[in-house]
XYZ file of N, CA and C in Angstrom:
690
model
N 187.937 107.589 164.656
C 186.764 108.198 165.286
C 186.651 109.653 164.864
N 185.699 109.913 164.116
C 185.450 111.423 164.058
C 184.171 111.927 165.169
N 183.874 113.153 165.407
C 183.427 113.666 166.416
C 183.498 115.301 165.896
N 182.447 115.966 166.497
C 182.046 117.088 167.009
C 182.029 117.040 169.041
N 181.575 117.980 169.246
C 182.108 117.962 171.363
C 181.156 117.144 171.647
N 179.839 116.918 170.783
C 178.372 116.210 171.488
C 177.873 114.682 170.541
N 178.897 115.351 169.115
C 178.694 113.947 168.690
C 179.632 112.732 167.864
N 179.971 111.841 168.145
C 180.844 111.179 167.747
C 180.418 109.725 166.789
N 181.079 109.451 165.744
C 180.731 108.217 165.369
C 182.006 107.598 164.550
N 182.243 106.358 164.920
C 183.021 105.192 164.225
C 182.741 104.695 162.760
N 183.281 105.055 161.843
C 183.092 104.014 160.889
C 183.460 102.362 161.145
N 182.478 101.681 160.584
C 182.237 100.146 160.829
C 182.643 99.621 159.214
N 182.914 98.251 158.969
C 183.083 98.191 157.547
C 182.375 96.315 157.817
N 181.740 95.780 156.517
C 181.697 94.640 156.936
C 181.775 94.005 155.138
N 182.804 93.095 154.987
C 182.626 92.574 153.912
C 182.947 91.411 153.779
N 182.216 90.536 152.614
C 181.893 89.307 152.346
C 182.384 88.735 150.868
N 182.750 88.077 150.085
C 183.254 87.266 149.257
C 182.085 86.025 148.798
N 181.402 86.026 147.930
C 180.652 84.616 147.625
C 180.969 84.182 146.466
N 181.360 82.570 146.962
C 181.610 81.689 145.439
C 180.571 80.745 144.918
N 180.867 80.332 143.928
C 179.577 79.122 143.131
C 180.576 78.457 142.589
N 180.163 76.822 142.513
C 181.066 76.178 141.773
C 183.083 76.579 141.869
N 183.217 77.200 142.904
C 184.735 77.346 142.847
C 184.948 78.199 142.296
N 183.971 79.662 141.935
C 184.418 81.110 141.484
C 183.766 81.914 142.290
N 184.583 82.889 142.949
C 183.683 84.266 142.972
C 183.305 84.842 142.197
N 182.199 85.062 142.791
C 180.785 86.028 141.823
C 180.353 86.711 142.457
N 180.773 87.563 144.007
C 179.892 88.539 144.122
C 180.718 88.897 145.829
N 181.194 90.209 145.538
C 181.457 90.762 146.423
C 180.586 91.580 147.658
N 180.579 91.655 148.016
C 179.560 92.627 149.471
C 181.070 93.565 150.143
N 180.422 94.857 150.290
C 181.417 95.730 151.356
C 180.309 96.795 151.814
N 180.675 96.507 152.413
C 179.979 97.540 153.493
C 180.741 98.993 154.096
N 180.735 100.209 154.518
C 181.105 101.335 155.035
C 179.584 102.016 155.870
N 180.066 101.422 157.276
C 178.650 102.311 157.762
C 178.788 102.971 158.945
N 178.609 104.119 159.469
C 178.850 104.762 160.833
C 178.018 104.242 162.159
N 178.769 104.510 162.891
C 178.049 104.148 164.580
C 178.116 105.189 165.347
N 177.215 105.948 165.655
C 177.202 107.304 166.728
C 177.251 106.700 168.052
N 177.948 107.791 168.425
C 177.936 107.933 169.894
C 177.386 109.405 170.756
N 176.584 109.603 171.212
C 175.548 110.843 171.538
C 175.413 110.607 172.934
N 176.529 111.073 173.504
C 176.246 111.329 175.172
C 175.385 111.739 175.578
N 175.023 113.064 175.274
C 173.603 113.859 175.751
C 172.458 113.492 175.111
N 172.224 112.812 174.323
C 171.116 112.341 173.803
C 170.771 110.781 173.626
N 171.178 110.255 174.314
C 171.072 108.426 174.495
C 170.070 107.954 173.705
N 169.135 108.563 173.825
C 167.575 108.133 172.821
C 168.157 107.939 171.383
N 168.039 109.003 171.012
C 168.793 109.534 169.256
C 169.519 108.520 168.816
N 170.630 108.120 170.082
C 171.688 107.545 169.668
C 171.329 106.038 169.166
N 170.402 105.543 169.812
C 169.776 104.141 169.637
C 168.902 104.192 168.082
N 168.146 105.462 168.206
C 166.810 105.578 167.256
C 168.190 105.312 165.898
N 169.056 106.139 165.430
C 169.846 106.496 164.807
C 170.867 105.202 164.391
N 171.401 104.451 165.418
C 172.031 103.569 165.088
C 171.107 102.229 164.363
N 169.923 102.160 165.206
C 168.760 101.213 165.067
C 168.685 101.441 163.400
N 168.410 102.474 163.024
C 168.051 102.989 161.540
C 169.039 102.231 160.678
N 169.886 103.038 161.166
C 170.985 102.908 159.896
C 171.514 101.122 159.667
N 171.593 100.488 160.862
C 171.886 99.052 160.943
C 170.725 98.199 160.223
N 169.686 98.289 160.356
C 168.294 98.043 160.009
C 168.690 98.250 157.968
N 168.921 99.521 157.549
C 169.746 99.616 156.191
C 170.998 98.674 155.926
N 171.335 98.460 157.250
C 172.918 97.894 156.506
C 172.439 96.141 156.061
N 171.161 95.643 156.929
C 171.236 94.290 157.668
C 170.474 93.907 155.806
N 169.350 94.999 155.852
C 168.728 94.884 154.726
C 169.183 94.843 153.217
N 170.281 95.921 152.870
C 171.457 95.731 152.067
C 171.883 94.503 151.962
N 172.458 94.000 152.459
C 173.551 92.725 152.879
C 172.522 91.540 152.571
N 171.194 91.307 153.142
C 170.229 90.365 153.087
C 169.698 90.586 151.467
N 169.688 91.293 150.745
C 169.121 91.427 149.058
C 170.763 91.254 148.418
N 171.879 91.777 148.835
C 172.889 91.288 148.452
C 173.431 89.624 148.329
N 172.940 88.915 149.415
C 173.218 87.691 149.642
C 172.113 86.705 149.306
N 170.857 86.986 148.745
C 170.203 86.540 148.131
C 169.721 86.971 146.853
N 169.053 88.068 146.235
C 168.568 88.341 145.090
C 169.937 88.081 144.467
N 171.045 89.060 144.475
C 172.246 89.348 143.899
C 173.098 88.040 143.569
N 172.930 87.321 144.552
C 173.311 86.499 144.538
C 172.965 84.884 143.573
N 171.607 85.705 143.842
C 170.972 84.307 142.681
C 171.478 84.537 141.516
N 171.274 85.944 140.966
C 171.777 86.394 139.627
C 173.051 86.165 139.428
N 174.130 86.475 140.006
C 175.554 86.189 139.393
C 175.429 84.683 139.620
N 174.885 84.058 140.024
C 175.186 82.172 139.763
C 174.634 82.108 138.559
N 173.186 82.650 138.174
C 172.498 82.396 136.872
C 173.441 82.688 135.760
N 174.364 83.905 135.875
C 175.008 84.594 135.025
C 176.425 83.750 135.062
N 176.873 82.713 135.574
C 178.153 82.495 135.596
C 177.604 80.913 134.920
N 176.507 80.605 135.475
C 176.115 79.228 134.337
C 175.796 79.570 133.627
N 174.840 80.788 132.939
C 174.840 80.751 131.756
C 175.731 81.025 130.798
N 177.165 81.868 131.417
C 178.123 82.351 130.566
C 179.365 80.735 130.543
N 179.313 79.662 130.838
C 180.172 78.389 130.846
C 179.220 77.331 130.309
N 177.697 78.145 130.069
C 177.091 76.951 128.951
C 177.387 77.530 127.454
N 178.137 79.210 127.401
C 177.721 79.745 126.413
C 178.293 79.487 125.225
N 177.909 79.179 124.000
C 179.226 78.325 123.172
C 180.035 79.803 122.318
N 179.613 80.731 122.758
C 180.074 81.977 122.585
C 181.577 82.388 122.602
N 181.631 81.720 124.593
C 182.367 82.040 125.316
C 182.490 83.359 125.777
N 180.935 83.476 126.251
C 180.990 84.755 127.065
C 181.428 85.143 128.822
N 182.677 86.209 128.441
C 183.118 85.960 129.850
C 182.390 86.175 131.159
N 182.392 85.767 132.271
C 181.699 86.049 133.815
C 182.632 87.239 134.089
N 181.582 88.413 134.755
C 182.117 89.016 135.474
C 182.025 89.040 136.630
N 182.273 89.086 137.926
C 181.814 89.381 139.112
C 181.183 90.581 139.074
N 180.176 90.019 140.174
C 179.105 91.355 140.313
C 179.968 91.785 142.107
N 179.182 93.044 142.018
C 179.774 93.631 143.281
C 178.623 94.629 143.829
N 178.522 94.620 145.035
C 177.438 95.555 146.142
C 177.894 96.015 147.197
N 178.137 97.500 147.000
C 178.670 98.250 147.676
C 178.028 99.595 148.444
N 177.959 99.486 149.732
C 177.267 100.527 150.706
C 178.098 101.272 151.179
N 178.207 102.777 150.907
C 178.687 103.468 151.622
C 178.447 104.777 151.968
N 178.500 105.283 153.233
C 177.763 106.430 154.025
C 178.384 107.144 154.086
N 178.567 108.409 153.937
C 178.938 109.383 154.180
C 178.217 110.360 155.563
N 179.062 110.794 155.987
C 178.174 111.428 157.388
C 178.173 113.083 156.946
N 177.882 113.978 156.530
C 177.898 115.289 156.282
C 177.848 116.173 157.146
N 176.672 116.152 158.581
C 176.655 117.242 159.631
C 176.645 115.906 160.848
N 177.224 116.819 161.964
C 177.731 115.800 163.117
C 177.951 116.940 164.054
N 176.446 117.082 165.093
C 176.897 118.158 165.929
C 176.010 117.942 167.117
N 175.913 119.182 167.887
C 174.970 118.708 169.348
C 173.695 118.813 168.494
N 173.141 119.436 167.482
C 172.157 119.491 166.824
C 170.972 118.577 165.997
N 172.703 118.275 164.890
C 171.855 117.732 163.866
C 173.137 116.692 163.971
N 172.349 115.431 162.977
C 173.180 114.603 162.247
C 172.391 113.914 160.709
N 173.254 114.450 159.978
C 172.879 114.005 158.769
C 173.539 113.175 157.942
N 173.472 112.619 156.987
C 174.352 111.428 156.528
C 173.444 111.303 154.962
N 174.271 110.752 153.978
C 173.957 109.980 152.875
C 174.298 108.580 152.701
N 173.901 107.555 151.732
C 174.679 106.464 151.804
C 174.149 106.266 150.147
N 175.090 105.482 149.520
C 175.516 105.346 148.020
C 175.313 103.988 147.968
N 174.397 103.557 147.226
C 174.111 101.664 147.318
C 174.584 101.190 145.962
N 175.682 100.875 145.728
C 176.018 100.484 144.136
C 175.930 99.196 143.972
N 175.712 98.498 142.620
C 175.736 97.319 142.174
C 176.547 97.554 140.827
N 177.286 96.714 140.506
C 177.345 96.182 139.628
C 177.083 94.249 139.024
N 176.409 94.343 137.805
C 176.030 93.175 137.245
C 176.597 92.944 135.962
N 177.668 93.204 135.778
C 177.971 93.526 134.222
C 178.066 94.080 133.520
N 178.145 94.574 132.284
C 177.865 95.903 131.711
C 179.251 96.417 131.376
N 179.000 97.692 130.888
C 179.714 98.470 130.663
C 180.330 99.464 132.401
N 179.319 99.727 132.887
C 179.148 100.225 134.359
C 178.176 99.984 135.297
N 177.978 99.792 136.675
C 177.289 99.877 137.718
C 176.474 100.494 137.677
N 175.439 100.868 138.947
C 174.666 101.545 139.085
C 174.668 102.215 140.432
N 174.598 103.298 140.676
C 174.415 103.728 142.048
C 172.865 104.395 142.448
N 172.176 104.195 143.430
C 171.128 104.759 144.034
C 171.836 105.499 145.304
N 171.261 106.960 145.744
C 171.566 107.787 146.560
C 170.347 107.680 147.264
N 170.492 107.656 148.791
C 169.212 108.169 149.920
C 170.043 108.629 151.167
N 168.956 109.206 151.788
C 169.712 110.129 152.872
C 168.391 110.306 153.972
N 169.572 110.755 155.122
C 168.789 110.850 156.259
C 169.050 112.185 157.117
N 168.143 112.857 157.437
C 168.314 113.818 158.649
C 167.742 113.873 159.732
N 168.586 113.802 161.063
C 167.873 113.847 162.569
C 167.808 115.299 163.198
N 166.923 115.429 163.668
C 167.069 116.721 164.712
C 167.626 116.122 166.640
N 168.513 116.291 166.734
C 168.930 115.523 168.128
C 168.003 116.421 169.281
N 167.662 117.762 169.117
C 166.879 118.742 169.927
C 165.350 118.161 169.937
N 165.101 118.128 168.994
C 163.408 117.755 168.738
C 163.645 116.378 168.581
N 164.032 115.169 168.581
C 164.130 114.112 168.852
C 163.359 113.033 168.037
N 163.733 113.646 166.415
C 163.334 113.455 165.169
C 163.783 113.307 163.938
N 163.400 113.002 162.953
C 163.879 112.871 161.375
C 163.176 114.280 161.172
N 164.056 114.994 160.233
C 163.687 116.067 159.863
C 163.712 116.096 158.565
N 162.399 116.999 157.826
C 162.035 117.124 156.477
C 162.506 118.213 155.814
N 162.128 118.445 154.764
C 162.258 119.444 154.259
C 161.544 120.960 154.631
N 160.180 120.616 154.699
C 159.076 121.558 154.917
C 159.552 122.221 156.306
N 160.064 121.582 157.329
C 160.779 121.798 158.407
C 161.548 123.077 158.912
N 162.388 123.392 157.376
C 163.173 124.734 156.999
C 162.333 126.040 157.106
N 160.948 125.744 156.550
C 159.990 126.902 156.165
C 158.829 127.144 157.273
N 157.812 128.230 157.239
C 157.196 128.751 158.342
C 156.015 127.726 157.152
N 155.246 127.363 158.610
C 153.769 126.537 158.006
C 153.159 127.433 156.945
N 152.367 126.598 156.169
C 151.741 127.481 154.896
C 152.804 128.081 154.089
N 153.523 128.201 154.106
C 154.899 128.114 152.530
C 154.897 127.347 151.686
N 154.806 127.550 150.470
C 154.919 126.730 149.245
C 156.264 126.415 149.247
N 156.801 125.548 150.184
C 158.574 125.458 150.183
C 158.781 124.463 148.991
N 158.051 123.494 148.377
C 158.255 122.834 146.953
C 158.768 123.971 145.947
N 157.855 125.012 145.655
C 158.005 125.716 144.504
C 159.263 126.974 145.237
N 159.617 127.098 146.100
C 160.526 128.042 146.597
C 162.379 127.248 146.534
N 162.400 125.931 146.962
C 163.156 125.108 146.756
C 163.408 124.952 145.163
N 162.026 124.574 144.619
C 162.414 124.057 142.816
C 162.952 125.642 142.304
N 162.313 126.531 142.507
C 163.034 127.536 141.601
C 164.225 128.176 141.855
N 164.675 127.748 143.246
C 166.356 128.141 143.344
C 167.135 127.222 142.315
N 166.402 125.715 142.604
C 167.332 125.092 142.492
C 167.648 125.063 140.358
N 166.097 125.261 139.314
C 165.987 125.405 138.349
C 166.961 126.941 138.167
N 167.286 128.051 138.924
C 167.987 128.628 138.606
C 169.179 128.763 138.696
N 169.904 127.545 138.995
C 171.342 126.924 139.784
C 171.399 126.270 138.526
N 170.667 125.876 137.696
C 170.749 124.540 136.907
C 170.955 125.376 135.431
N 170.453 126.405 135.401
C 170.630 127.424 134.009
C 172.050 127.631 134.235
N 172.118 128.265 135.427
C 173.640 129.073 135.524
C 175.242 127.545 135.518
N 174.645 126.502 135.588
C 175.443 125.501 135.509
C 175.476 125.299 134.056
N 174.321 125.107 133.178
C 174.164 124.850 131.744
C 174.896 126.112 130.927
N 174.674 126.994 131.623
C 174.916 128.356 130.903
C 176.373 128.230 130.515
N 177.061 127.725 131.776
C 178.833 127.531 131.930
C 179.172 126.416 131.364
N 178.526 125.154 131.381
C 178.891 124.136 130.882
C 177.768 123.374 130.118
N 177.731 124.116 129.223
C 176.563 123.275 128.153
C 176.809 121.650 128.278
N 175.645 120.986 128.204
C 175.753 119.784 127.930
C 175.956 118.964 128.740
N 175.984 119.283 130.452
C 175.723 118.820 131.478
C 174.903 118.044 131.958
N 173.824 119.071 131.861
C 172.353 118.221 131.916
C 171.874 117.893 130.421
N 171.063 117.077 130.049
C 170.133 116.679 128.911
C 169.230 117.989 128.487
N 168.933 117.685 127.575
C 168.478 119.137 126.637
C 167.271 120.219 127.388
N 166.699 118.777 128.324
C 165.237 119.406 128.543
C 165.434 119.141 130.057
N 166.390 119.604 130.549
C 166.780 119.097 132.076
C 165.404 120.087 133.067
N 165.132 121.332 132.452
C 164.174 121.521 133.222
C 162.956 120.981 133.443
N 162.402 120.795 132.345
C 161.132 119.541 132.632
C 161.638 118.719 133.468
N 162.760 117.778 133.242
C 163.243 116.664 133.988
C 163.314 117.213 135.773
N 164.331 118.129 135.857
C 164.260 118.551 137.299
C 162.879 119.005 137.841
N 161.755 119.404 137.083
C 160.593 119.716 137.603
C 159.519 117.962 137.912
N 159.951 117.226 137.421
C 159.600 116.249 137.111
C 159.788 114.951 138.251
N 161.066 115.279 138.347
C 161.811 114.237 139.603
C 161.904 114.566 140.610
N 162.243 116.570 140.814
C 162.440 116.628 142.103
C 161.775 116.122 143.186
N 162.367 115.411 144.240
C 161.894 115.064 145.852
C 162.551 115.754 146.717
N 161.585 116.877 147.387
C 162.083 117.932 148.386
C 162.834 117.130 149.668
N 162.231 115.852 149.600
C 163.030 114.980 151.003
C 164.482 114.216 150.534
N 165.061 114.049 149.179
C 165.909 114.010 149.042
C 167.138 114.708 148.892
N 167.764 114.843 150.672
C 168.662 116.158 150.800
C 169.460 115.868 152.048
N 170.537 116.394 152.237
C 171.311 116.383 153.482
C 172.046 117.632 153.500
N 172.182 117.953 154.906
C 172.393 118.893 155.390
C 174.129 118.933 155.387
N 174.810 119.947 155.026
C 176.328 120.463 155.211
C 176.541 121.557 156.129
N 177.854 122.043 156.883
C 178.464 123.008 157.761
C 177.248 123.677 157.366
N 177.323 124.164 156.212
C 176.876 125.927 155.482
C 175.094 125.930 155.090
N 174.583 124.685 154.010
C 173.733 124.882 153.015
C 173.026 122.876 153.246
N 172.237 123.289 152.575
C 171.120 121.519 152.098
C 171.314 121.554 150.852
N 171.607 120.293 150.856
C 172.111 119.648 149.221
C 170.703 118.857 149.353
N 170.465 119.231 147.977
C 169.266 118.328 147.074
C 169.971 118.077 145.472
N 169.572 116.448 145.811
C 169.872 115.665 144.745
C 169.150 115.162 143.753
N 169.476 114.348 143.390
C 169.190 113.643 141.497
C 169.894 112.450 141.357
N 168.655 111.313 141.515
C 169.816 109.841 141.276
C 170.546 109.997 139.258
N 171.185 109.331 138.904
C 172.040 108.927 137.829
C 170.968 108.909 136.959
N 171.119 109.154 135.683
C 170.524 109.733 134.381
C 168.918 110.125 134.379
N 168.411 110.979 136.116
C 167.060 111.526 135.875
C 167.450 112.885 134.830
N 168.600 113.686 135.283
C 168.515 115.065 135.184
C 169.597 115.246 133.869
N 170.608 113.987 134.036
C 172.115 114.410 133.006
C 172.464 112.838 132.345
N 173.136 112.982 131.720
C 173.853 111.547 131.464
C 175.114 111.050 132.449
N 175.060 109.783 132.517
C 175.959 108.947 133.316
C 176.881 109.913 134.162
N 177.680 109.723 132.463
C 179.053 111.111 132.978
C 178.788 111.839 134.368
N 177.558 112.544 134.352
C 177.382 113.838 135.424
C 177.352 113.304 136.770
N 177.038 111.950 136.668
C 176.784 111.222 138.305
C 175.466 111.639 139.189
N 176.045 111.455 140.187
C 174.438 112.207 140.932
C 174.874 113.457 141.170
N 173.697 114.203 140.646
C 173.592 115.742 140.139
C 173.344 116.404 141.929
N 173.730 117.183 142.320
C 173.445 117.916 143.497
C 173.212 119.857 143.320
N 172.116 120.050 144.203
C 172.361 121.660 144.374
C 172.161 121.972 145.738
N 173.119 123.284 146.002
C 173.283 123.360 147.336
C 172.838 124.800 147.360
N 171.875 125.078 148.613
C 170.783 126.042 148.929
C 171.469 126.221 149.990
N 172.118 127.416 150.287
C 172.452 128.355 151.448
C 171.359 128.257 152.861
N 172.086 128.050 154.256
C 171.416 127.787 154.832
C 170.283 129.645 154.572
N 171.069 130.962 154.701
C 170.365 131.986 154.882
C 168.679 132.270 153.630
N 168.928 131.138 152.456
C 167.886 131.163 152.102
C 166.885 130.414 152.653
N 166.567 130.412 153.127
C 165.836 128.975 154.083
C 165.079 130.149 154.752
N 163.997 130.082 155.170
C 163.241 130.381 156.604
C 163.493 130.163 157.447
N 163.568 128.862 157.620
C 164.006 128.378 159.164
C 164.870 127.375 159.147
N 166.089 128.353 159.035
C 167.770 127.236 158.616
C 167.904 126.744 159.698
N 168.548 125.254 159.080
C 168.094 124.434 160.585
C 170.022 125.027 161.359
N 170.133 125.723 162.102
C 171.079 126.462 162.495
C 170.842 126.102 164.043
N 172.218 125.193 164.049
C 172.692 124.786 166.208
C 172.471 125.965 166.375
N 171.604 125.932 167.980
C 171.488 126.868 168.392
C 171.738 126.445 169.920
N 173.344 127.029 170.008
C 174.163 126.684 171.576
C 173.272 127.285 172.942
């Protein structure tokens, strides 16, 4: 059980094994949190409701789409006169919780597949609640109404991305600024102790190698840092 004084949550795990013909072909695991929010009972439902609603939905495209495919892929690789080997495919959810307080609670979760290949794939999404205002909170949220917080956000974050290239050439792809001007989504972000991380799923911004690309914006640059206020 981890916890802050107002908010607490359990990691849950749920995993599954599926065979065809007398092989496994496709793993399911699950990693997902369960809050517990004394002072805020509402939240706690809205919040758990959410995230279960993700897990149920995961698990349901895992146990069918995914599932159709590694059977297709395990008959077609034992018709193959090749002798091309089956791999098991695998679908894997897991959440990370980042802020956990009387305030806020924020969280990411990492949806990977693999189907073969050389490597998997991961998709990143994320969520932020305000437990005070009794809401999902945005980006625009940070800033006073009428702020261009898109172009105030993109150019921290395009100048985080020089000073990263500057140090480690070859990080990002040649033309990563077009690309980061291109992809950024101001709602793809979660909140830490300090700063908001805004991300980059797998080869928008860099190659493989780099993973999902993150930059982290100080809460004091913000307008209106979302900062507990006891």
């Amino acid at each position: 059980m981890s916890s802050s004084e107002e908010c607490r949550f359990l990691m849950c795990s749920l995993d599954k094994t599926f065979s065809s013909a007398g092989t496994e072909i496709l793993t399911v695991k699950i990693e997902y949190p369960k809050f517990e929010l004394p002072e805020c009972g509402r939240m706690e439902t809205i919040i758990n409701r959410c995230i279960w609603g993700q897990v149920e939905c995961f698990f349901h495209d895992a146990a069918t789409i995914l599932f159709r495919q590694a059977a297709c892929a395990l008959h077609n690789a034992n018709d193959s006169e090749d002798k091309v080997p089956f791999h098991p495919y695998d679908a894997v959810l897991q959440y990370q919780v980042t802020a956990c307080n009387s305030c806020y609670v924020s969280l990411y979760r990492d949806a990977y597949e693999y189907t073969g290949g050389a490597h998997g794939n991961t998709i990143r999404r994320s969520d932020t609640w305000s437990l005070k205002a009794c809401r999902a909170v945005q980006a625009c949220d940070f800033f006073h109404p009428k702020t261009n917080f898109r172009k105030a956000l993109l150019d921290e974050i395009l100048f985080q991305a020089d000073e990263n290239m500057r140090k480690c050439p070859g990080i990002y792809f040649d033309n990563y600024r077009k690309l980061i001007t291109r992809y950024f989504n101001p709602n793809r972000f979660y909140l830490t102790d300090n700063s908001v991380a805004f991300y980059f799923q797998q080869y928008e911004i860099a190659p493989y190698v780099s993973g999902i690309v993150t930059f982290s914006i100080p809460f004091d640059q913000l307008e209106c840092p979302p900062v507990c206020q006891q």
